[in-house]
PDB file of C-alpha atoms in Angstrom:
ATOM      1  CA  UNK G  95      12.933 -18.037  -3.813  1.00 70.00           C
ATOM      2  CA  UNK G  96      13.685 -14.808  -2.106  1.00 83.00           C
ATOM      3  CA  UNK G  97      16.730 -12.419  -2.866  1.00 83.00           C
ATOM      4  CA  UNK G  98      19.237 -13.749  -1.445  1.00 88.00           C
ATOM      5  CA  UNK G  99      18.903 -17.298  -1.930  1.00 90.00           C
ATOM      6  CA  UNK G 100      18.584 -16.000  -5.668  1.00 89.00           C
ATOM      7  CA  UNK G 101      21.845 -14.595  -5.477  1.00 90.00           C
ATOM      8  CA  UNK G 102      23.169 -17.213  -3.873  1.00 93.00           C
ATOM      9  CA  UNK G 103      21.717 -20.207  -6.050  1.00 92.00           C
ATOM     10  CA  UNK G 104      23.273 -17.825  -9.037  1.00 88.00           C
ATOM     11  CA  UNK G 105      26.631 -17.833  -7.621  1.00 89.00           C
ATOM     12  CA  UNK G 106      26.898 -21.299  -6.855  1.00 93.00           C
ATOM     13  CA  UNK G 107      26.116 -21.358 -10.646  1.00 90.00           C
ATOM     14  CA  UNK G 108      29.038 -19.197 -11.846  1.00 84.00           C
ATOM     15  CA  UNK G 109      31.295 -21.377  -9.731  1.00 92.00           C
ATOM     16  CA  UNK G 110      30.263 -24.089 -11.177  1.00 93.00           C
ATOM     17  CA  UNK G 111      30.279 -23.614 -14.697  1.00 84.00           C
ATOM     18  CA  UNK G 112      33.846 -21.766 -13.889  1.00 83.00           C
ATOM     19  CA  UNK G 113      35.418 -25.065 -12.943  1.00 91.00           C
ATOM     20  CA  UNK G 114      33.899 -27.026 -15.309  1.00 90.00           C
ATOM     21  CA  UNK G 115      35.461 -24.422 -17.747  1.00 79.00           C
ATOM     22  CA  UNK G 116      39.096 -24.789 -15.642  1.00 85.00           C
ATOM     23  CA  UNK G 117      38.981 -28.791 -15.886  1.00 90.00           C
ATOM     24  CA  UNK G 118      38.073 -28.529 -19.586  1.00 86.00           C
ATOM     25  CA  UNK G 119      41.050 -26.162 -20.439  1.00 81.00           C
ATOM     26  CA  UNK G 120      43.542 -28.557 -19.872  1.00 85.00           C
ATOM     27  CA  UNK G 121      42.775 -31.145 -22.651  1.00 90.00           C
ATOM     28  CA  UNK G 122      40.980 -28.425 -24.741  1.00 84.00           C
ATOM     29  CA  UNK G 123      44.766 -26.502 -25.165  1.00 85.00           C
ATOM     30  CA  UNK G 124      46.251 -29.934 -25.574  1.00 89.00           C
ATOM     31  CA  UNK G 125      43.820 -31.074 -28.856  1.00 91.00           C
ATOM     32  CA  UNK G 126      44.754 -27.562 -29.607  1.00 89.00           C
ATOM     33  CA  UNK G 127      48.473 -27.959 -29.408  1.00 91.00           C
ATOM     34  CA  UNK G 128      47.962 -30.944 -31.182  1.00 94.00           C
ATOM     35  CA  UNK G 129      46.140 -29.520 -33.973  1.00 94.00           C
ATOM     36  CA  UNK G 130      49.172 -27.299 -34.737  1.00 95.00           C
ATOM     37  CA  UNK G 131      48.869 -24.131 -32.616  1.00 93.00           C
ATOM     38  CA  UNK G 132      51.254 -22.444 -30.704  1.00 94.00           C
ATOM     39  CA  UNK G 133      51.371 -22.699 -27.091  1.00 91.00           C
ATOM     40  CA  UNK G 134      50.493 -18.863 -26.944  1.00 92.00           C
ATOM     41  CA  UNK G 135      48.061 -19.235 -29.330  1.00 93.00           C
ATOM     42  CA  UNK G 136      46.305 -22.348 -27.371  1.00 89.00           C
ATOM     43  CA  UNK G 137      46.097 -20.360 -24.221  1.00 86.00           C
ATOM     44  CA  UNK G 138      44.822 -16.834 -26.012  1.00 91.00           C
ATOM     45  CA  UNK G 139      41.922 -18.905 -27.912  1.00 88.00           C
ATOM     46  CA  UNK G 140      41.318 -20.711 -24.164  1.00 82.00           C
ATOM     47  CA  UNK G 141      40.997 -17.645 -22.554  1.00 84.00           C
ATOM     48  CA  UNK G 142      38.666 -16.027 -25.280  1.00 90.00           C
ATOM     49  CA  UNK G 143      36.440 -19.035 -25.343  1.00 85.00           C
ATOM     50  CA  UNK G 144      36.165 -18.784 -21.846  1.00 79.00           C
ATOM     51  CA  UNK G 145      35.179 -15.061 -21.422  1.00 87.00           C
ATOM     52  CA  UNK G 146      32.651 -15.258 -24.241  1.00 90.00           C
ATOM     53  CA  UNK G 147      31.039 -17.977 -22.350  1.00 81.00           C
ATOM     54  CA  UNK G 148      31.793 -16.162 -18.867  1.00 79.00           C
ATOM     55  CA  UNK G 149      31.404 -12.480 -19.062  1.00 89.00           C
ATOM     56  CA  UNK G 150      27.587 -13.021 -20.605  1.00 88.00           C
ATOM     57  CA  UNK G 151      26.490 -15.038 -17.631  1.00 77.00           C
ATOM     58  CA  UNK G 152      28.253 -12.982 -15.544  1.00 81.00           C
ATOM     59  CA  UNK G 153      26.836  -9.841 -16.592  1.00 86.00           C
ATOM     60  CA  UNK G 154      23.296 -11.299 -16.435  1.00 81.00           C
ATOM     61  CA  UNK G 155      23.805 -11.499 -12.813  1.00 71.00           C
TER      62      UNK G 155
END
């Protein structure tokens, strides 16, 4: 695989796993509500959940 199919193939990837994390956010911060967090709370841990998984991959790129 050349370079730029590489880089393509790789963002395809990020995409991907990006709306997988999107869709999953939804009912994740709803368990979480559930569970007895705030609503702020909910969305803070949802976003830091999804740049540890994120920023890793991303930077690998």
């Amino acid at each position: 695989m050349d370079g730029a199919a590489r880089t393509r193939a790789a963002g395809l990837g990020l995409v991907l796993l990006s709306s997988v994390c999107f869709g999953a956010s939804g009912p994740f911060g709803k368990a979480l509500i559930e569970a007895g967090l705030g609503p702020l709370q909910a969305v803070w841990l949802r976003i830091a959940v999804a740049a540890l998984v994120l920023v890793p991959l991303a930077a690998a790129v």
